[in-house]
Short mmCIF file of C-alpha atoms in Angstrom, two decimals:
data_model
loop_
_atom_site.label_atom_id
_atom_site.label_comp_id
_atom_site.label_asym_id
_atom_site.label_seq_id
_atom_site.Cartn_x
_atom_site.Cartn_y
_atom_site.Cartn_z
CA UNK A 1 -16.81 -9.77 -23.40
CA UNK A 2 -15.94 -9.95 -19.73
CA UNK A 3 -13.49 -8.42 -17.32
CA UNK A 4 -11.01 -9.31 -14.58
CA UNK A 5 -13.33 -7.91 -11.92
CA UNK A 6 -14.80 -11.32 -11.12
CA UNK A 7 -11.37 -12.95 -11.16
CA UNK A 8 -9.99 -10.41 -8.71
CA UNK A 9 -12.72 -10.95 -6.15
CA UNK A 10 -11.03 -13.90 -4.45
CA UNK A 11 -7.61 -12.26 -4.49
CA UNK A 12 -8.95 -8.99 -3.12
CA UNK A 13 -10.80 -10.74 -0.30
CA UNK A 14 -7.73 -12.80 0.56
CA UNK A 15 -5.54 -9.72 0.59
CA UNK A 16 -7.90 -7.88 2.93
CA UNK A 17 -8.06 -10.87 5.29
CA UNK A 18 -4.26 -10.98 5.35
CA UNK A 19 -4.07 -7.31 6.36
CA UNK A 20 -6.44 -7.98 9.26
CA UNK A 21 -4.21 -10.89 10.32
CA UNK A 22 -1.13 -8.66 10.16
CA UNK A 23 -2.81 -6.05 12.35
CA UNK A 24 -3.87 -8.71 14.82
CA UNK A 25 -0.31 -10.05 14.92
CA UNK A 26 1.06 -6.54 15.51
CA UNK A 27 -1.13 -6.25 18.61
CA UNK A 28 0.67 -9.22 20.21
CA UNK A 29 2.91 -7.72 22.94
CA UNK A 30 6.08 -9.54 21.85
CA UNK A 31 5.53 -8.56 18.22
CA UNK A 32 4.70 -4.97 19.15
CA UNK A 33 8.00 -4.61 21.01
CA UNK A 34 9.92 -5.94 18.01
CA UNK A 35 8.09 -3.57 15.63
CA UNK A 36 8.86 -0.60 17.88
CA UNK A 37 12.57 -1.53 17.87
CA UNK A 38 12.51 -1.71 14.06
CA UNK A 39 10.70 1.65 13.84
CA UNK A 40 13.21 3.35 16.12
CA UNK A 41 16.09 1.96 14.06
CA UNK A 42 14.54 2.88 10.71
CA UNK A 43 13.26 6.40 11.47
CA UNK A 44 16.04 8.41 13.10
CA UNK A 45 16.06 12.21 13.32
CA UNK A 46 19.16 13.76 11.77
CA UNK A 47 21.09 16.70 13.17
CA UNK A 48 18.97 19.11 11.11
CA UNK A 49 15.77 17.63 12.55
CA UNK A 50 14.66 15.83 9.40
CA UNK A 51 14.58 11.99 9.51
CA UNK A 52 14.92 11.71 5.73
CA UNK A 53 16.74 13.60 2.99
CA UNK A 54 17.08 13.29 -0.75
CA UNK A 55 20.65 12.91 -2.07
CA UNK A 56 21.24 13.64 -5.75
CA UNK A 57 25.03 13.99 -5.58
CA UNK A 58 25.66 11.07 -7.94
CA UNK A 59 23.00 12.16 -10.40
CA UNK A 60 23.93 13.67 -13.77
CA UNK A 61 20.93 16.01 -13.73
CA UNK A 62 21.51 19.76 -14.07
CA UNK A 63 21.67 21.72 -10.83
CA UNK A 64 18.45 23.54 -11.70
CA UNK A 65 16.56 20.24 -12.04
CA UNK A 66 18.09 18.94 -8.81
CA UNK A 67 16.92 22.02 -6.93
CA UNK A 68 13.39 21.58 -8.32
CA UNK A 69 13.29 17.90 -7.31
CA UNK A 70 14.56 18.62 -3.79
CA UNK A 71 12.04 21.47 -3.45
CA UNK A 72 9.16 19.18 -4.43
CA UNK A 73 10.51 16.43 -2.16
CA UNK A 74 10.45 18.81 0.81
CA UNK A 75 6.92 19.85 -0.18
CA UNK A 76 5.76 16.21 -0.03
CA UNK A 77 7.39 15.80 3.39
CA UNK A 78 5.45 18.83 4.63
CA UNK A 79 2.19 17.44 3.24
CA UNK A 80 2.84 14.15 5.05
CA UNK A 81 4.02 15.98 8.19
CA UNK A 82 6.80 13.42 8.12
CA UNK A 83 8.87 14.96 10.91
CA UNK A 84 6.08 14.16 13.38
CA UNK A 85 4.11 11.37 11.66
CA UNK A 86 7.07 9.47 10.18
CA UNK A 87 6.94 6.69 12.79
CA UNK A 88 3.20 6.17 12.25
CA UNK A 89 3.57 6.12 8.45
CA UNK A 90 6.42 3.62 8.64
CA UNK A 91 4.50 1.40 11.06
CA UNK A 92 1.40 1.30 8.84
CA UNK A 93 3.57 0.43 5.83
CA UNK A 94 5.52 -2.21 7.77
CA UNK A 95 2.44 -3.90 9.26
CA UNK A 96 0.01 -3.71 6.33
CA UNK A 97 2.67 -4.30 3.70
CA UNK A 98 1.41 -1.41 1.56
CA UNK A 99 0.28 2.19 1.60
CA UNK A 100 -2.25 4.05 -0.53
CA UNK A 101 -2.47 7.83 -0.84
CA UNK A 102 -4.93 9.92 -2.82
CA UNK A 103 -3.13 12.91 -4.34
CA UNK A 104 -5.52 15.88 -4.23
CA UNK A 105 -5.01 18.65 -6.78
CA UNK A 106 -6.82 21.85 -7.70
CA UNK A 107 -8.65 21.06 -10.94
CA UNK A 108 -8.75 24.76 -11.81
CA UNK A 109 -5.01 25.18 -11.31
CA UNK A 110 -3.17 21.95 -12.10
CA UNK A 111 0.20 23.72 -12.21
CA UNK A 112 -0.10 24.31 -8.46
CA UNK A 113 0.70 20.63 -7.99
CA UNK A 114 -0.38 18.33 -5.18
CA UNK A 115 -2.33 20.19 -2.50
CA UNK A 116 -3.04 17.33 -0.10
CA UNK A 117 -2.19 13.66 0.40
CA UNK A 118 -4.99 11.62 1.94
CA UNK A 119 -4.16 8.19 3.33
CA UNK A 120 -6.50 5.38 2.19
CA UNK A 121 -7.07 2.22 4.20
CA UNK A 122 -5.65 -0.68 2.13
CA UNK A 123 -8.65 -2.83 3.10
CA UNK A 124 -11.01 -0.40 1.36
CA UNK A 125 -9.36 -0.03 -2.03
CA UNK A 126 -8.26 -2.35 -4.81
CA UNK A 127 -7.14 -2.06 -8.39
CA UNK A 128 -9.48 -3.21 -11.14
CA UNK A 129 -8.51 -4.05 -14.71
CA UNK A 130 -11.25 -4.57 -17.25
CA UNK A 131 -10.07 -6.81 -20.06
CA UNK A 132 -11.49 -7.94 -23.38
CA UNK A 133 -10.39 -11.25 -24.82
CA UNK A 134 -10.69 -12.05 -28.51
CA UNK A 135 -9.49 -15.06 -30.46
CA UNK A 136 -7.45 -14.35 -33.57
CA UNK A 137 -9.28 -16.08 -36.44
CA UNK A 138 -6.04 -16.74 -38.31
CA UNK A 139 -3.84 -18.14 -35.54
CA UNK A 140 -6.53 -19.20 -33.05
CA UNK A 141 -4.57 -17.52 -30.25
CA UNK A 142 -6.56 -15.70 -27.58
CA UNK A 143 -5.46 -12.06 -27.28
CA UNK A 144 -6.16 -9.96 -24.17
CA UNK A 145 -6.45 -6.19 -24.18
CA UNK A 146 -6.96 -3.91 -21.18
CA UNK A 147 -9.93 -1.62 -21.89
CA UNK A 148 -10.11 0.16 -18.55
CA UNK A 149 -8.01 0.43 -15.41
CA UNK A 150 -8.96 2.15 -12.18
CA UNK A 151 -9.00 1.90 -8.38
CA UNK A 152 -12.26 0.99 -6.66
CA UNK A 153 -12.80 2.51 -3.23
CA UNK A 154 -15.53 1.40 -0.83
CA UNK A 155 -15.65 2.54 2.80
CA UNK A 156 -17.67 -0.44 3.97
CA UNK A 157 -17.35 -4.21 4.31
CA UNK A 158 -19.27 -4.95 1.11
CA UNK A 159 -17.61 -7.37 -1.29
CA UNK A 160 -19.79 -6.29 -4.21
CA UNK A 161 -17.43 -4.87 -6.83
CA UNK A 162 -20.22 -2.75 -8.28
CA UNK A 163 -20.52 -0.79 -5.01
CA UNK A 164 -17.76 1.75 -4.78
CA UNK A 165 -16.14 4.89 -6.10
CA UNK A 166 -13.92 4.74 -9.17
CA UNK A 167 -10.65 6.64 -8.81
CA UNK A 168 -8.26 7.52 -11.62
CA UNK A 169 -5.05 5.46 -11.19
CA UNK A 170 -2.96 8.56 -11.89
CA UNK A 171 -4.26 10.16 -8.68
CA UNK A 172 -3.48 7.18 -6.42
CA UNK A 173 0.00 6.61 -4.98
CA UNK A 174 0.70 2.96 -4.19
CA UNK A 175 3.64 2.01 -1.98
CA UNK A 176 4.10 -1.79 -1.70
CA UNK A 177 6.45 -3.59 0.66
CA UNK A 178 8.40 -5.14 -2.20
CA UNK A 179 7.61 -8.66 -0.97
CA UNK A 180 5.33 -10.99 -2.93
CA UNK A 181 3.60 -14.25 -2.06
CA UNK A 182 4.47 -17.58 -3.69
CA UNK A 183 2.26 -16.79 -6.70
CA UNK A 184 3.96 -13.44 -7.27
CA UNK A 185 0.60 -11.65 -7.54
CA UNK A 186 -0.07 -10.37 -4.04
CA UNK A 187 2.02 -7.95 -1.98
CA UNK A 188 2.60 -9.24 1.55
CA UNK A 189 3.82 -7.68 4.77
CA UNK A 190 7.15 -8.15 6.52
CA UNK A 191 5.11 -9.72 9.32
CA UNK A 192 3.96 -12.54 7.04
CA UNK A 193 6.65 -14.95 8.26
CA UNK A 194 5.77 -14.27 11.88
CA UNK A 195 2.09 -15.25 11.58
CA UNK A 196 2.76 -18.93 12.23
CA UNK A 197 5.02 -18.21 15.20
CA UNK A 198 2.53 -15.81 16.77
CA UNK A 199 -0.30 -18.33 16.36
CA UNK A 200 1.86 -21.01 17.99
CA UNK A 201 2.73 -18.65 20.84
CA UNK A 202 -0.92 -17.86 21.49
CA UNK A 203 -1.87 -21.54 21.47
CA UNK A 204 0.97 -22.35 23.88
CA UNK A 205 -0.07 -19.56 26.26
CA UNK A 206 -3.72 -20.63 26.23
CA UNK A 207 -2.94 -24.31 26.69
CA UNK A 208 -0.45 -23.56 29.47
CA UNK A 209 -3.10 -21.67 31.44
CA UNK A 210 -5.68 -24.42 30.87
CA UNK A 211 -3.40 -27.28 31.90
CA UNK A 212 -2.12 -25.47 34.98
#
């Protein structure tokens, strides 16, 4: 009996290092200007003051269900304070390549719904899947079965998977960029392709100053 925790250690560390590289790249003046242009083009305030709306015109849902969905959608926007923090949320998603939110609810009144959305630093949380592997005595094929699945949160730089807080996956909202690396296992940022160019630019600037 063993789990995927040990197997995920390398991937988790690599993913965290990538996020730090993305943030470093975003601090480059040329890259920062480009990101700001993208942000201003992506998040635009409409005439009613809201930068985003939910359109269900082409949906076959009953009007009552549509009204409930739109009402909850507006509630989420208020929790995120999207009208004022929309640019910051979009920038964090664009640079890091992912967003994590902890949905806080009232355990004594679950019908009240989500009461608060707390942003989680992607470098401090990762998903863990504990797996048991057994070999079928008849066919000899190894069969894997997920026994436990959760998010592990640690607000420090420790890489020890045993040090952290377990969070129910149903209470964590994960928003990836939609881009994957060559292995198809790790979500990457839209800045991933610019890392090489930014490194080259920095080397050219340093060498130019030295040689002059």
